[in-house]
XYZ file of C-alpha atoms in Angstrom:
379
model
C 85.501 82.677 84.337
C 86.697 79.606 82.486
C 88.195 80.154 79.254
C 91.366 81.762 79.479
C 91.057 85.441 77.735
C 94.191 85.208 75.820
C 93.822 82.055 73.715
C 89.702 80.346 74.488
C 91.840 77.727 76.677
C 90.224 76.072 80.030
C 91.862 77.603 82.693
C 92.711 75.451 85.685
C 93.925 76.004 89.048
C 97.565 76.290 90.383
C 97.584 77.873 93.910
C 95.134 79.452 96.496
C 95.124 81.819 99.815
C 91.759 82.149 101.200
C 91.792 85.642 99.414
C 93.381 85.112 95.926
C 93.718 81.945 93.590
C 96.462 81.293 91.482
C 94.998 80.232 87.688
C 96.599 78.906 84.744
C 96.063 78.437 81.082
C 97.825 74.854 79.846
C 97.343 76.135 76.218
C 99.037 79.773 76.040
C 101.143 78.539 79.869
C 99.718 82.547 80.837
C 99.051 82.959 84.482
C 98.251 85.220 87.406
C 96.175 85.473 90.333
C 92.549 87.502 90.905
C 90.416 87.685 93.913
C 88.794 84.860 95.286
C 85.314 86.063 95.784
C 85.126 86.530 92.060
C 86.302 83.040 91.073
C 83.306 80.894 89.418
C 83.574 77.162 87.642
C 87.326 77.072 87.442
C 88.233 72.884 87.736
C 91.631 71.630 88.080
C 93.093 70.387 84.674
C 92.357 66.982 83.658
C 94.823 64.261 85.081
C 98.249 63.595 82.857
C 99.514 60.339 81.786
C 97.215 57.176 80.726
C 93.444 58.583 80.313
C 90.628 56.274 80.771
C 89.706 53.918 79.165
C 86.373 55.540 77.579
C 88.658 58.765 76.351
C 91.327 56.552 75.037
C 89.013 54.828 72.891
C 86.969 58.089 71.782
C 91.128 58.744 71.235
C 91.616 56.075 69.034
C 88.579 56.054 67.404
C 89.355 59.882 65.829
C 92.873 59.334 65.186
C 91.211 56.420 63.195
C 89.167 58.936 61.584
C 92.180 61.145 60.587
C 93.868 58.789 59.207
C 91.709 56.640 56.868
C 90.596 60.441 56.105
C 93.708 61.763 54.942
C 94.291 58.052 53.021
C 90.751 58.946 51.103
C 91.320 62.265 50.483
C 94.558 61.578 49.171
C 93.112 58.506 46.820
C 90.501 60.684 45.315
C 93.492 63.257 44.107
C 95.605 60.451 42.689
C 92.498 59.486 41.148
C 92.318 62.964 39.047
C 96.175 63.440 38.452
C 96.036 59.299 37.120
C 95.246 60.251 33.425
C 98.485 63.001 33.625
C 100.787 60.639 35.504
C 99.151 56.941 34.851
C 101.241 54.305 37.069
C 104.113 57.000 37.541
C 104.817 57.368 41.365
C 102.010 55.631 42.947
C 102.276 56.287 46.677
C 103.138 60.217 45.675
C 100.289 61.653 47.116
C 99.829 59.559 49.878
C 102.955 60.451 51.893
C 101.736 63.652 53.229
C 98.582 61.521 54.283
C 100.426 60.032 56.609
C 102.514 62.771 57.932
C 98.886 64.140 58.725
C 97.701 61.552 60.770
C 101.135 60.706 62.156
C 101.550 64.160 63.237
C 97.884 64.981 64.563
C 97.405 61.362 66.552
C 100.816 59.514 67.254
C 102.026 55.982 66.488
C 98.209 54.450 66.253
C 97.439 57.020 63.149
C 100.367 57.081 61.536
C 100.314 53.313 61.527
C 96.785 53.134 60.045
C 97.887 55.504 57.428
C 100.723 53.821 56.300
C 98.987 50.561 56.118
C 95.907 51.226 54.138
C 97.974 53.973 51.611
C 100.242 51.001 51.263
C 96.974 48.555 50.282
C 95.642 51.019 48.247
C 98.144 52.131 46.228
C 98.850 48.775 45.329
C 95.421 47.873 44.243
C 94.802 51.095 42.170
C 98.246 52.313 40.924
C 100.697 49.385 40.668
C 100.107 47.641 37.194
C 99.326 44.466 37.287
C 102.364 43.682 34.817
C 104.952 44.585 37.062
C 107.819 41.990 38.027
C 107.247 41.136 41.069
C 109.801 42.593 42.713
C 109.784 46.082 41.740
C 105.898 45.771 42.866
C 107.244 44.459 45.970
C 109.856 46.963 46.586
C 107.918 50.170 45.535
C 105.692 49.040 48.231
C 108.433 48.202 51.047
C 110.184 51.587 49.881
C 106.981 53.054 50.970
C 106.418 51.301 54.478
C 109.494 51.947 55.376
C 109.297 55.294 54.831
C 105.668 55.435 56.360
C 107.686 54.554 59.776
C 110.052 56.364 59.596
C 107.136 59.369 59.403
C 105.180 58.023 62.295
C 108.486 57.256 64.578
C 109.701 61.141 63.993
C 106.082 62.582 64.735
C 105.362 60.255 67.550
C 108.990 61.252 69.135
C 108.267 65.099 68.332
C 105.033 64.568 70.272
C 106.369 62.941 72.995
C 108.838 66.257 73.507
C 106.485 68.789 73.357
C 104.369 66.935 76.039
C 107.331 66.702 77.688
C 108.029 70.659 77.356
C 104.160 71.427 77.577
C 104.122 69.236 81.148
C 107.164 70.210 82.184
C 106.441 74.234 82.093
C 102.903 73.548 83.771
C 105.096 72.360 86.649
C 107.001 75.244 86.850
C 104.179 77.336 86.220
C 102.562 76.068 89.266
C 105.341 75.980 91.542
C 105.858 79.549 90.512
C 102.561 80.218 91.821
C 102.592 77.713 94.984
C 105.487 80.170 95.946
C 103.989 83.428 95.853
C 100.859 82.077 97.639
C 102.862 81.279 100.706
C 105.379 84.749 100.784
C 101.925 86.109 100.276
C 100.692 83.999 103.483
C 103.921 85.190 105.069
C 103.285 88.289 104.402
C 99.834 88.525 105.834
C 101.262 86.782 109.153
C 104.568 89.030 109.599
C 102.000 91.768 109.055
C 99.601 90.693 112.018
C 102.588 89.680 113.962
C 104.130 93.783 113.910
C 100.419 95.202 114.237
C 101.290 92.861 118.023
C 104.625 94.792 118.067
C 103.333 98.039 117.796
C 100.512 97.853 120.049
C 102.642 96.443 122.875
C 105.726 98.681 121.552
C 107.868 95.609 121.071
C 108.914 96.931 117.360
C 112.560 97.423 117.311
C 114.524 98.534 114.725
C 118.239 98.353 114.237
C 119.158 102.054 112.582
C 123.008 102.312 110.303
C 123.625 104.728 108.070
C 122.217 102.843 104.489
C 122.293 104.213 100.741
C 118.712 105.006 100.219
C 119.507 104.125 96.124
C 120.090 100.659 97.717
C 116.734 100.591 99.796
C 115.018 101.362 96.511
C 116.339 99.018 93.726
C 115.786 96.211 96.286
C 112.092 97.354 96.739
C 111.948 97.932 92.895
C 113.000 94.252 92.587
C 110.747 92.988 94.563
C 108.202 93.990 92.349
C 109.427 93.786 89.012
C 108.478 90.293 88.412
C 105.241 91.374 89.476
C 105.460 94.736 86.981
C 106.187 92.631 83.988
C 103.752 90.151 84.193
C 101.374 92.960 83.692
C 102.937 94.666 81.530
C 103.737 98.251 83.910
C 105.899 100.924 83.045
C 108.046 101.664 86.354
C 110.019 104.799 85.972
C 112.263 106.431 87.994
C 113.170 109.834 88.160
C 115.718 112.347 89.903
C 119.124 111.047 91.957
C 118.854 108.877 94.899
C 122.605 108.007 94.292
C 124.892 109.761 97.449
C 122.002 110.249 99.653
C 122.671 108.479 103.011
C 119.743 108.215 105.404
C 119.829 106.759 108.893
C 117.498 104.065 108.799
C 116.731 99.995 109.646
C 117.701 98.771 106.317
C 114.762 95.801 106.413
C 111.718 98.231 107.988
C 112.577 101.039 104.685
C 112.684 98.553 102.563
C 109.257 97.137 104.208
C 107.667 100.436 103.427
C 108.662 101.119 99.946
C 107.953 97.455 99.155
C 104.603 97.646 100.274
C 103.694 101.405 98.462
C 105.240 99.939 95.145
C 103.145 96.609 95.921
C 99.892 98.391 96.600
C 100.665 100.311 93.324
C 101.293 97.211 91.506
C 98.010 95.718 92.833
C 95.600 98.376 91.975
C 97.306 99.807 88.654
C 95.349 98.185 85.270
C 97.280 96.132 82.520
C 99.648 98.672 80.864
C 99.719 101.005 83.119
C 102.248 103.561 84.663
C 104.177 103.340 88.332
C 106.845 106.438 89.222
C 109.018 106.791 91.106
C 110.835 110.602 92.186
C 113.412 111.529 94.597
C 114.114 114.628 95.569
C 115.892 116.639 98.306
C 114.492 119.689 100.180
C 116.399 121.512 103.436
C 117.504 118.790 105.536
C 115.322 115.894 103.904
C 115.029 113.765 101.036
C 111.448 113.263 99.318
C 110.725 110.067 97.973
C 106.945 110.149 95.831
C 105.720 106.796 94.375
C 102.854 107.307 92.057
C 100.225 105.565 89.526
C 97.741 105.520 87.266
C 95.681 102.511 89.062
C 92.103 102.927 90.496
C 92.734 106.155 92.524
C 91.123 106.739 96.260
C 87.576 107.918 96.847
C 88.026 111.135 98.680
C 85.398 109.920 101.351
C 88.257 106.987 102.363
C 91.385 109.170 101.622
C 91.410 110.856 105.499
C 91.433 106.607 107.031
C 93.694 105.219 104.906
C 96.263 105.015 107.381
C 94.079 103.066 109.876
C 94.248 99.689 110.580
C 92.164 97.196 109.423
C 90.012 99.583 107.373
C 89.562 99.292 103.343
C 87.467 101.101 101.072
C 84.223 99.548 100.984
C 83.089 101.857 98.581
C 85.640 101.951 95.489
C 87.685 99.683 93.253
C 90.364 100.740 95.510
C 88.769 98.117 97.717
C 91.293 95.509 98.855
C 90.578 91.818 99.640
C 93.936 90.639 98.827
C 95.215 91.486 102.474
C 93.535 92.268 105.789
C 94.417 96.514 105.603
C 97.581 96.451 107.763
C 100.199 97.735 105.342
C 99.377 101.274 105.255
C 99.073 101.613 108.824
C 102.363 99.671 109.104
C 104.188 101.703 106.685
C 102.992 104.751 107.594
C 104.281 104.048 111.460
C 107.762 102.879 110.340
C 108.320 106.066 108.710
C 107.390 108.033 111.585
C 109.715 105.177 113.432
C 112.342 106.813 111.255
C 111.653 110.146 112.231
C 109.861 111.028 108.520
C 105.986 110.890 107.313
C 103.697 109.538 105.167
C 100.858 111.126 102.528
C 98.659 109.608 100.860
C 96.484 111.916 97.422
C 95.151 111.381 94.732
C 92.209 112.715 92.453
C 89.170 110.535 93.019
C 88.464 106.860 91.593
C 90.330 106.017 88.875
C 92.924 108.597 88.732
C 95.677 107.287 89.944
C 96.852 108.060 93.215
C 100.641 109.150 94.744
C 102.372 108.172 98.172
C 105.067 110.534 99.786
C 107.263 109.768 101.488
C 109.962 111.841 103.868
C 112.861 111.064 105.248
C 115.469 113.198 107.600
C 118.593 113.768 105.555
C 122.066 112.243 107.059
C 124.350 113.090 104.861
C 125.534 112.719 100.984
C 128.042 110.241 100.206
C 131.345 112.270 99.231
C 131.807 111.257 95.751
C 134.672 108.922 94.322
C 135.852 110.980 91.028
C 137.954 114.692 91.252
C 135.949 117.856 92.051
C 136.615 119.276 88.179
C 135.202 115.741 86.612
C 131.490 116.617 85.693
C 129.169 114.997 87.898
C 125.913 113.142 86.930
C 122.531 115.311 87.515
C 118.854 114.134 86.785
C 118.484 110.337 86.051
C 115.614 108.736 84.643
C 115.200 104.712 84.332
C 112.614 102.379 83.605
C 111.774 98.960 84.439
C 109.089 97.399 81.889
């Protein structure tokens, strides 16, 4: 893919990892990432600043053509109106011609249009019998107006160019940061897998609020969800639910599940996070309307370095370690992690169950009505 699907502009590479490439469009400033395996024919953006000699001459010739063409059209229209206007307002229709040339091409076309319009207007529409000072007053006034229009258009073009370049650099910096972050998560996954294999993975448990951990995980993937126009819904009441857990590792679990949901849910899809209590535990279900899981692969979903090669849920974004790590971390916290799916293209659900430490004592008086079922969404 070499053209933007939204505006048809040429795509440029912003950043890449061995498995992903980040693309951007200078025309509409849209950015996204895709698998490196499907990338074909995308070239870096042309260098900014002074163009090469051939490009410069082509640009000047194009600008000259626009300037002379605009003046020519204005001349024809003014000649057509001469029976009605006579010699009044000799430069009436040449001012828009200068504006068009300056807006399109900048200083050179604007100056060329101003000079050529002054010459043509003087030749065809200034009375020969008019006093010399009157003739020069009109010409000089038109030259001043044309110069002002040209200068203003040049400043506007310069401002727009600088703004576009600043947006492009910001897009590139964001893509580079995301690529670096993704590469760091891959390295961390490998290191964590090594710690699991050697029995050296440590947890630092403490009593924490479950809602805080879930909110932090949602915030971590919020930008990616917005870029795909995904609707994230939260239901149930996690407020006041306290669990004994390593806050960093538990957030890693929910971040992994939500990142997978974002990754495999198509544009405009939906992700839901449902929290419910049961017996002495709490259940958190993360569901999506994405690619689903094939029934044949479902029993092997949590095995390390295993990826589904027969369904569209196959991921080339990572190494197949994320879900294996997530299940291990949940089990280390005394809970369970299970997956379900009705099949390919029908979404998936991941259910985390954890022991409930306690409910936080409410800050309000018992007589005050409590808040029941709540829902929230992030766009």
